[in-house]
Coordinates of C-alpha atoms in Angstrom, one line a residue:
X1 CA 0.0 0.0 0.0
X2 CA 2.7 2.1 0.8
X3 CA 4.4 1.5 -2.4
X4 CA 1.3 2.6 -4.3
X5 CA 1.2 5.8 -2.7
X6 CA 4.4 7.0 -3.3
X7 CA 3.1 6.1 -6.9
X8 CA 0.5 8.7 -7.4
X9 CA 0.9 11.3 -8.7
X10 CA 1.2 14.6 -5.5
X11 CA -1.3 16.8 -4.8
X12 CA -4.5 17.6 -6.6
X13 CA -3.9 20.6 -8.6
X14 CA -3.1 18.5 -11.6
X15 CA -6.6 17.5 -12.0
X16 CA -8.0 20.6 -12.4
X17 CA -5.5 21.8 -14.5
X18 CA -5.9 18.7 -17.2
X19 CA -9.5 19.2 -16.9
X20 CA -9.1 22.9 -18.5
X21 CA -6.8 21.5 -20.8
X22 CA -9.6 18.8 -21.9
X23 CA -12.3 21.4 -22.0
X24 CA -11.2 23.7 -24.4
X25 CA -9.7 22.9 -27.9
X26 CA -5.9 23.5 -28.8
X27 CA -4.9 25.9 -31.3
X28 CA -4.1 23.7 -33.9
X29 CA -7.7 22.3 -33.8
X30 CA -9.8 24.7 -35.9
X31 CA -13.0 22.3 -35.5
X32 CA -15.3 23.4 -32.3
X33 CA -15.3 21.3 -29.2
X34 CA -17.9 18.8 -28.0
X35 CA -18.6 20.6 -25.0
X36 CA -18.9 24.0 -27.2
X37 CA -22.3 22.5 -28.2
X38 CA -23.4 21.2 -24.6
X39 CA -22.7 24.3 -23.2
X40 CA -24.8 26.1 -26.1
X41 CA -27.5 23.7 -25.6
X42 CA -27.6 23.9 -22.0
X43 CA -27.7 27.8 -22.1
X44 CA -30.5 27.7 -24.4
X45 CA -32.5 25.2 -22.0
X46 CA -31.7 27.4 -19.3
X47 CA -32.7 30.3 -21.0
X48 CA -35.8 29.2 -22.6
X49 CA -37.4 27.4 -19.3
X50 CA -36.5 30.9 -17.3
X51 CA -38.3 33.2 -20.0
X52 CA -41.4 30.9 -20.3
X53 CA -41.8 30.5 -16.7
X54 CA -41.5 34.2 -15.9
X55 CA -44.6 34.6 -18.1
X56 CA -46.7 31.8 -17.1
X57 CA -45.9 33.6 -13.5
X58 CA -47.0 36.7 -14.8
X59 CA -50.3 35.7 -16.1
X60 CA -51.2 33.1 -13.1
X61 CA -50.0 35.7 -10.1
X62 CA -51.8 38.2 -11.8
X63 CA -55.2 35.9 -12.1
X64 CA -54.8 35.2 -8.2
X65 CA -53.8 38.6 -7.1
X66 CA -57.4 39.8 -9.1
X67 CA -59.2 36.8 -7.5
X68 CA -57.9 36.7 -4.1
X69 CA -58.0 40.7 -3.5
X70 CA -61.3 41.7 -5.8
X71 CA -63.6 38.1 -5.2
X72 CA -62.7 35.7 -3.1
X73 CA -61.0 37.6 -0.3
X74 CA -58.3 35.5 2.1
X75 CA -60.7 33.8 4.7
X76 CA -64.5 34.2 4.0
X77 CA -66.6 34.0 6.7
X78 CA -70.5 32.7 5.9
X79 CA -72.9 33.3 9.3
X80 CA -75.8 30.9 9.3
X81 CA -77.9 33.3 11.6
X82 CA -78.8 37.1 11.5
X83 CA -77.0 38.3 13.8
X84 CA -75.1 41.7 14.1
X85 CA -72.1 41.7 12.9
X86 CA -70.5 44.6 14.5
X87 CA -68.7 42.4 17.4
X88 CA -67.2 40.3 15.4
X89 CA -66.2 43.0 12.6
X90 CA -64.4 44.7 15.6
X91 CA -62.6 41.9 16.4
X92 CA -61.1 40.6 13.3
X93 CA -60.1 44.4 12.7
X94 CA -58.3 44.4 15.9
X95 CA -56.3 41.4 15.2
X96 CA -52.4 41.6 14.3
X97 CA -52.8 39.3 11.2
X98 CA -55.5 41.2 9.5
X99 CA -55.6 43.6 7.0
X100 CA -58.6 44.1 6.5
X101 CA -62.3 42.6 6.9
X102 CA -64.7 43.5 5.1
X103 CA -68.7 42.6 5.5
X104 CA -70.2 41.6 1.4
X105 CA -73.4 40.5 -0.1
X106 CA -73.4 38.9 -3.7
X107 CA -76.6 38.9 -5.7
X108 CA -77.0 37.5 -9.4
X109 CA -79.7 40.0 -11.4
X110 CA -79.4 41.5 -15.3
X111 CA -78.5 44.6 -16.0
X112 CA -79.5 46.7 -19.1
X113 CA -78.6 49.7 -20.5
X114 CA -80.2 52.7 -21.8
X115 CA -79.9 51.6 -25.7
X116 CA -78.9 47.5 -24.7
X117 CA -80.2 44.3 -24.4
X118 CA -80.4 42.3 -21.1
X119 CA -77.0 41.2 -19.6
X120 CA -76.3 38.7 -16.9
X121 CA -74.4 40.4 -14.0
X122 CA -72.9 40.0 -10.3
X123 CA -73.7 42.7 -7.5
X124 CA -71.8 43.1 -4.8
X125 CA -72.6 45.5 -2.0
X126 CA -69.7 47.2 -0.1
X127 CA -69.8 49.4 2.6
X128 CA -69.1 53.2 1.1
X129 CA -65.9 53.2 2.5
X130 CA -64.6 50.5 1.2
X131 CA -61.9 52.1 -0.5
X132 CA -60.5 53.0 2.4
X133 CA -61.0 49.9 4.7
X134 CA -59.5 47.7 2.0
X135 CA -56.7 49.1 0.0
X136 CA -55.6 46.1 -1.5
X137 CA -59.5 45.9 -3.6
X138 CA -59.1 49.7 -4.3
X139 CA -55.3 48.8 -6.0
X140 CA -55.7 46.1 -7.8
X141 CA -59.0 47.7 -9.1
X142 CA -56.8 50.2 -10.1
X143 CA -59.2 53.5 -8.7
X144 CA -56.4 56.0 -9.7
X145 CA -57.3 55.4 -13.7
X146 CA -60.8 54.4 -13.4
X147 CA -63.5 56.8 -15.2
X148 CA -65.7 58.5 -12.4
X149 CA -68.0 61.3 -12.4
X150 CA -67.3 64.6 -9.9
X151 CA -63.9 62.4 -8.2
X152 CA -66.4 60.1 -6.9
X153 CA -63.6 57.3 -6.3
X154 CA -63.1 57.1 -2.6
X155 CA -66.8 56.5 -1.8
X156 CA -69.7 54.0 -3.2
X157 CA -72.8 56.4 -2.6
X158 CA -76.3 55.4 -2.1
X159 CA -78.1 54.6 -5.4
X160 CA -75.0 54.6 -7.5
X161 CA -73.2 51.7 -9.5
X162 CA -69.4 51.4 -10.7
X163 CA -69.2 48.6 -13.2
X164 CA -66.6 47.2 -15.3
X165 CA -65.1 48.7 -18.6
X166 CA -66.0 45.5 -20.9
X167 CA -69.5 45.6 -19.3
X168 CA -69.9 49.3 -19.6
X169 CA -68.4 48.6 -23.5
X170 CA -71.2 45.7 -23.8
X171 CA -74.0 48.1 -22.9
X172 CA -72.9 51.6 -25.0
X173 CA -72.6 53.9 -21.6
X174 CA -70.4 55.7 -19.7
X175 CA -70.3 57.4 -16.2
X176 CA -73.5 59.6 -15.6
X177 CA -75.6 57.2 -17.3
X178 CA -78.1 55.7 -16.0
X179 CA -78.8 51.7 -15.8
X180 CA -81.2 49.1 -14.6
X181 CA -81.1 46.2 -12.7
X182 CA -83.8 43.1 -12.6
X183 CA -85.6 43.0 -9.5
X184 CA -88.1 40.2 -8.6
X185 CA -90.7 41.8 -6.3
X186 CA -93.9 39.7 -4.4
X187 CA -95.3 38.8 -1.9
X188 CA -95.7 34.7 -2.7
X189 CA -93.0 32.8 -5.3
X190 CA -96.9 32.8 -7.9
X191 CA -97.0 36.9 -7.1
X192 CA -93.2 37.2 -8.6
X193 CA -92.9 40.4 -10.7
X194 CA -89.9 42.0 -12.8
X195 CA -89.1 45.3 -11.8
X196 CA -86.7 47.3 -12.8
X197 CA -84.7 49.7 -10.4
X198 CA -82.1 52.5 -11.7
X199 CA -79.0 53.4 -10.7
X200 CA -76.6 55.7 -11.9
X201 CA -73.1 55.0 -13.6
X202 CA -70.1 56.9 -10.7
X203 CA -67.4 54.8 -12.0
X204 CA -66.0 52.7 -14.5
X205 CA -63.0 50.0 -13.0
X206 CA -60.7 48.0 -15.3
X207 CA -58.9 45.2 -13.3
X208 CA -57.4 43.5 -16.2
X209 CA -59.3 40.1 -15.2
X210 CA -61.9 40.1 -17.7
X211 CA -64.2 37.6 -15.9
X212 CA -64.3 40.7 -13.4
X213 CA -64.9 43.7 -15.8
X214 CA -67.3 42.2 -18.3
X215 CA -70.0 40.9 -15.3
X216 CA -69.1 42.2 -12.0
X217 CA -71.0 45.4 -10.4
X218 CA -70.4 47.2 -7.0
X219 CA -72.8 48.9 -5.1
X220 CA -73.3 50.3 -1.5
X221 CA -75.0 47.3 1.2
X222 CA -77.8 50.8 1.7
X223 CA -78.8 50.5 -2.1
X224 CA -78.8 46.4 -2.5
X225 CA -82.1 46.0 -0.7
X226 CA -84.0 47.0 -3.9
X227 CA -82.5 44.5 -5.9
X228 CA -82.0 41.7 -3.3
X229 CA -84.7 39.1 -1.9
X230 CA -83.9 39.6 1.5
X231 CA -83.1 35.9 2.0
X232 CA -79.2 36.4 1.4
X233 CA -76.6 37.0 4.0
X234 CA -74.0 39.2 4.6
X235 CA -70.8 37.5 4.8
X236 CA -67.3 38.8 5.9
X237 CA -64.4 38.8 3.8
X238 CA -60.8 38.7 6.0
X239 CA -57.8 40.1 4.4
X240 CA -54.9 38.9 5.7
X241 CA -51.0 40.3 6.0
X242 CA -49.4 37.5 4.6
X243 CA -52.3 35.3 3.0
X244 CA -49.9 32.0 3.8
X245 CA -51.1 31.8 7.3
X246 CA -54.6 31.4 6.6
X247 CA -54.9 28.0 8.1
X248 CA -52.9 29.6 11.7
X249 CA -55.1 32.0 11.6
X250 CA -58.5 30.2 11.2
X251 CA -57.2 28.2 14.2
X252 CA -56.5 31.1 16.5
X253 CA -60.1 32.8 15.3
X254 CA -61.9 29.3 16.5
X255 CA -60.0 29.4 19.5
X256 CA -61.4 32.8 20.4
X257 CA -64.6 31.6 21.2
X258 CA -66.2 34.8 19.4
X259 CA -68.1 32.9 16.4
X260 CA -71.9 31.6 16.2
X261 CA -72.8 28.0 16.3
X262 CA -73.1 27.2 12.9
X263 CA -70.2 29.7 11.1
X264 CA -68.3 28.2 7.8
X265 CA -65.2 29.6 7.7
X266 CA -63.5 29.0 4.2
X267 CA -60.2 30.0 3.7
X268 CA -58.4 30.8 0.2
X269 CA -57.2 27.6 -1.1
X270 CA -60.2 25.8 -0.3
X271 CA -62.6 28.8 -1.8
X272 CA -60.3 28.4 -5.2
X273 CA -59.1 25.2 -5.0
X274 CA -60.2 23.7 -8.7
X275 CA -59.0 27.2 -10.5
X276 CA -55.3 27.0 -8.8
X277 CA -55.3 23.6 -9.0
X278 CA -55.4 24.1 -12.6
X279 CA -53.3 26.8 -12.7
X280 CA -50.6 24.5 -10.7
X281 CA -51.0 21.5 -13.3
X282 CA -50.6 23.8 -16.1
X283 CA -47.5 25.1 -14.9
X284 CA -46.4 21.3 -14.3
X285 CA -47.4 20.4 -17.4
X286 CA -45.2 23.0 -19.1
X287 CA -42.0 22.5 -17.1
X288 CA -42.1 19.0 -17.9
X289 CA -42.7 19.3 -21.7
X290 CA -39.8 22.4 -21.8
X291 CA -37.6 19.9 -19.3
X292 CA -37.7 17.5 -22.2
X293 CA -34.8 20.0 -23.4
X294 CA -32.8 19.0 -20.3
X295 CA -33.1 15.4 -21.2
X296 CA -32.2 15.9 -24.7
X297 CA -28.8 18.1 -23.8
X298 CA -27.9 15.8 -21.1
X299 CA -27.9 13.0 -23.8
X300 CA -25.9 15.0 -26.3
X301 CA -23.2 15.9 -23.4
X302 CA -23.2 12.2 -22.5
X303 CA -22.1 11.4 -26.1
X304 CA -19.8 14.2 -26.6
X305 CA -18.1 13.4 -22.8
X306 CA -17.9 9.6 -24.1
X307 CA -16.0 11.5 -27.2
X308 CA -13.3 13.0 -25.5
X309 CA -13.1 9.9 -22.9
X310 CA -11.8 8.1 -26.2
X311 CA -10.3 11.0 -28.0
X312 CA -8.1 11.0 -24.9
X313 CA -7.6 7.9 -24.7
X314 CA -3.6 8.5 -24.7
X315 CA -3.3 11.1 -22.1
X316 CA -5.4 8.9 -20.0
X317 CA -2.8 6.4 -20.6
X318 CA 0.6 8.4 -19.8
X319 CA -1.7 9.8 -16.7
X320 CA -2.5 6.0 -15.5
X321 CA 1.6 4.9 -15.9
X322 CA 2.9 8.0 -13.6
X323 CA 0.5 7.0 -10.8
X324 CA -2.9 8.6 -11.6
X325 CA -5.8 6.7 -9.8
X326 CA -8.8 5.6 -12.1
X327 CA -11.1 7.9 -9.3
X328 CA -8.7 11.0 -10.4
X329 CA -8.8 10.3 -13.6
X330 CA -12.7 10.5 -13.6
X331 CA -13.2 13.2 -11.2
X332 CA -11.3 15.2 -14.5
X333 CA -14.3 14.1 -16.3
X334 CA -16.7 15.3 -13.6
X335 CA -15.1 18.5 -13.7
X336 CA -15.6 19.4 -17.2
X337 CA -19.2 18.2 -16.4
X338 CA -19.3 20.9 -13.6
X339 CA -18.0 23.5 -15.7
X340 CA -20.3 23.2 -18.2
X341 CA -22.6 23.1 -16.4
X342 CA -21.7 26.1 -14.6
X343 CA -21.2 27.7 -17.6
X344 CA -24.2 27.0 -19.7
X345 CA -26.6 27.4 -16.6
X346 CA -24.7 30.6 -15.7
X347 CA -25.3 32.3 -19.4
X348 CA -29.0 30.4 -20.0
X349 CA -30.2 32.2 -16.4
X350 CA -28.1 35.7 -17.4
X351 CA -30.1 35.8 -20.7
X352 CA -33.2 33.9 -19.6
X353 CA -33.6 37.2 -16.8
X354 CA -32.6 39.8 -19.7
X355 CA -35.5 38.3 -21.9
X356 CA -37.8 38.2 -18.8
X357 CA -37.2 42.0 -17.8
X358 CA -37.3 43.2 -20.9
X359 CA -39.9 40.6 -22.8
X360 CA -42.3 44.0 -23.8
X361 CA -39.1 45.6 -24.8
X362 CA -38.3 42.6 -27.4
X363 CA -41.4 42.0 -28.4
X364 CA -42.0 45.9 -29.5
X365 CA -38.5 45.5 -31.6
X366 CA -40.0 42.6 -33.1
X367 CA -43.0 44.4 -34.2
X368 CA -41.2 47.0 -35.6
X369 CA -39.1 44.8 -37.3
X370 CA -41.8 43.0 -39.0
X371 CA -43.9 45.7 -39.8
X372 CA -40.8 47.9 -41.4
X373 CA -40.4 45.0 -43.4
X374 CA -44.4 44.5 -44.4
X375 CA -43.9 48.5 -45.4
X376 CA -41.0 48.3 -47.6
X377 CA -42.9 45.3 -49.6
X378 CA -46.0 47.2 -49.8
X379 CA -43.7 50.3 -51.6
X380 CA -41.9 47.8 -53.9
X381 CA -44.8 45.5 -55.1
X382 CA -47.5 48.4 -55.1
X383 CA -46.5 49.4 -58.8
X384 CA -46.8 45.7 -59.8
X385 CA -49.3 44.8 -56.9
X386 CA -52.5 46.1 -55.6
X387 CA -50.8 44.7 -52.2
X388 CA -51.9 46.6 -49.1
X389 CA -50.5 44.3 -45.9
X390 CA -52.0 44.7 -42.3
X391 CA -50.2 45.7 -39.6
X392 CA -48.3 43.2 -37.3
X393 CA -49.0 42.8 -34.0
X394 CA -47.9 39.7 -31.8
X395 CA -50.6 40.6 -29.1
X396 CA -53.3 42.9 -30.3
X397 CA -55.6 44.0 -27.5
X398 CA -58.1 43.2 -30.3
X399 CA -57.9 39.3 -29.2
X400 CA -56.0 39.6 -26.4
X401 CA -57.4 41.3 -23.2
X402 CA -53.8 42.6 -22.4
X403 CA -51.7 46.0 -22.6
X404 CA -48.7 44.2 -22.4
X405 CA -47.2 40.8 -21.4
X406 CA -46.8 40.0 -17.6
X407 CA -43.3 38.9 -16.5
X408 CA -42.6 37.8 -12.9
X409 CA -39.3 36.2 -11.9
X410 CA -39.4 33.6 -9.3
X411 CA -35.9 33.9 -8.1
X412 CA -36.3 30.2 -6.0
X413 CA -37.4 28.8 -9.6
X414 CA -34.2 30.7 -11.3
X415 CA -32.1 28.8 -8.7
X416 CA -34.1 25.6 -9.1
X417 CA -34.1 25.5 -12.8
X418 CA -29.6 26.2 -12.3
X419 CA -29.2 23.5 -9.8
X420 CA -30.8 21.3 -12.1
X421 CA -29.0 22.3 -15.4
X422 CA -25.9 21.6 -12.9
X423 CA -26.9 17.8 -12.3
X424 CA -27.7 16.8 -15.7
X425 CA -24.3 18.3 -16.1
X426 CA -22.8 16.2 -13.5
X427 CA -24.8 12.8 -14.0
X428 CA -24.2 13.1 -17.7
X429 CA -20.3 13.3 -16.9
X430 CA -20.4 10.6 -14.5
X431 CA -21.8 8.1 -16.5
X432 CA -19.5 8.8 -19.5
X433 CA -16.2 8.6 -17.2
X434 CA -17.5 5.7 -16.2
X435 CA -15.5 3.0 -18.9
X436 CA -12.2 4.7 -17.4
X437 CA -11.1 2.2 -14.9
X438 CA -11.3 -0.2 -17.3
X439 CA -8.7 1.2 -19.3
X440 CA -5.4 -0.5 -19.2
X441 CA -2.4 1.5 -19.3
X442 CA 0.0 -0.7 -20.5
X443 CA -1.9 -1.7 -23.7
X444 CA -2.9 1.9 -24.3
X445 CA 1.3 2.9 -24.0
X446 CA 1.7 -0.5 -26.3
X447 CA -0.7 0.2 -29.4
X448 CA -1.5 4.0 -29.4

């Protein structure tokens, strides 16, 4: 044992020395290295899995911020009995976790117009303040560019209405107008009668959810009694801090004692849980299919690592005969997979962020591009041609409900999506060092 040590080669510097020298080409070699395409292939997996993902969270944290902060609220809280709810108002106000609590009243009715048809919509009643009590409705309803009438945006008066723009598009008015609302009045279910009662048009929201803005009305709780049956009941809706401790904090509200036999309380996920669990699968779905790319570079740097383990075949030798181990000899090989690795995940995540941050930015170029190039066809065919071309637009608002394109960066994904560029890197590399301790050095130094 002691014979083979002194043997080995001293030290370990060697190794990552050789494994430089393996990486890149010499001079004299004008074609381009394996590894040149693994670590293009790599970066461009990187890169295209960051951009795509930045999107899809763009559009899905966008859909949840609308739901969770517009409809569904954090906790909801559905009273079985008519009781008054000003105890327990005060006490979910008062607690640390809260943001916000505010008491709502859905109703289902038509709407119509002055010059429209009949429209399904969704009332809500809202205290007048609202606004106020819940800033995170009044932002991500977006107030401060919402069409009013007299600066009516920090109060929902008594017989007025703010609608959405798509709905407000649907039925040809604008604030100051008048609409009506289907009421069905009688004493007996046989002595039902339509009626209509009017409100007027104060403001005109645009959340950019267009489930919200093409069928959703607000109004105050005084002016809902015309339109409701009076069987529906007020519930609470509970905004909290940080919307992640909503099962912590539906425990410490039971353990207060304060709520009615009888209360649901029905926190976020469960409220939502078919739409996000779409939204999750979706996103699963399409980091699997894009990870495909992963599978398919880790295959091409297996072959091109088997390469250069045969290519080297020599130098693997003359290492063997002054006393390099078969497990140095490979961890060379592992190297090369960590630095490609390192090097394609490093400039896939670099540009992967660049497209994500600047994704409106490119696409505009684009646009511009394309259209420049529609314009000078149009000018040299249009003495041959009658050829008038349309302009190009990758998302036109005409069948898209978007100003621009959403881009959120995950930074946990970017370093997820890194790691694991790094261990295909690695696992590719250790399975194509593997044949290395089968090598003898003898018969390499003999024929080669």
């Amino acid at each position: 044992m002691a014979r083979d040590r002194k043997k080995r080669l001293p030290g370990k510097k060697w190794i990552l020395f050789v494994a430089f020298r393996f990486l890149r080409s010499r001079r004299k070699e004008r074609k381009i290295r394996p590894s040149f395409f693994s670590i293009l292939g790599l970066a461009v997996g990187v890169m295209t899995l960051l951009s795509v993902l930045a999107v899809m969270n763009g559009f899905q944290l966008g859909f949840i911020e609308d739901i969770l902060e517009i409809g569904s609220y954090h906790i909801r809280i559905y009273q079985q009995e008519d009781e008054d709810q000003t105890a327990l108002l005060t006490l979910l106000r008062g607690m640390p976790e809260v943001e916000a609590a505010v008491p709502f009243l859905d109703v289902q009715t038509m709407i119509e117009g002055p010059f429209s048809g009949m429209v399904g919509c969704n009332i809500r009643a809202l205290p007048e303040d609202t606004p106020a009590i819940d800033p995170g409705w009044a932002r991500q309803m977006d107030l401060d560019d919402a069409f009013v009438t007299d600066g009516e945006r920090d109060l929902i008066k008594p017989g007025s209405v703010w609608i959405g723009s798509v709905l407000a598009q649907n039925l040809g008015i604008t604030t100051g107008d008048s609409v009506s609302f289907l009421s069905m009045a009688g004493d007996s279910f046989r002595g039902l009668e339509p009626t209509k009662v009017e409100y007027t048009v104060s403001l005109i929201f645009s959340s950019g959810y267009y489930e919200y803005d093409s069928a959703l009305a607000f109004v105050a709780h005084d002016s809902i009694s015309a339109i409701a049956s009076g069987k529906e009941k007020i519930n609470i809706g509970v905004k909290l801090k940080n919307r992640w401790r909503d099962r912590q904090f539906i425990e410490e509200l039971s353990e207060t004692g304060k709520l009615l036999p009888g209360t649901e309380v029905v926190s976020w996920r469960q409220y939502n849980r078919s739409f996000f669990g779409a939204l999750r699968m979706e996103k699963l779905a399409m980091m699997l299919v894009i990870g495909i790319v992963f599978i398919v570079v880790g295959a091409n740097m297996k072959h091109s690592l088997e390469r250069t383990v045969w290519e080297k075949k020599e130098e693997i030798g003359l290492l063997r005969s002054v006393g390099a181990h078969p497990r140095d000899i490979r961890l060379i090989f592992l190297l090369d997979g960590a630095l490609i690795g390192s090097i394609g995940g490093g400039i896939g995540t670099a540009l992967g962020l660049l497209i994500a941050e600047n994704i409106n930015g490119i696409f505009s170029l684009t646009e511009k591009i394309v259209n420049a190039v529609i314009a000078f066809s149009e000018r040299l065919l249009m003495p041959f041609f009658q050829v008038r071309g349309e302009t190009f637009s990758l998302f036109s608002s005409t069948y898209f409900y978007l100003q621009e394109i959403p881009s959120r960066v995950m930074y946990h994904e970017v370093l997820i999506v890194f790691l694991f560029a790094l261990a295909a890197s690695l696992l590719s590399a250790w399975v194509s060092s593997g044949r290395v301790a089968d090598f003898d050095p003898a018969e390499i130094m003999r024929y080669e």
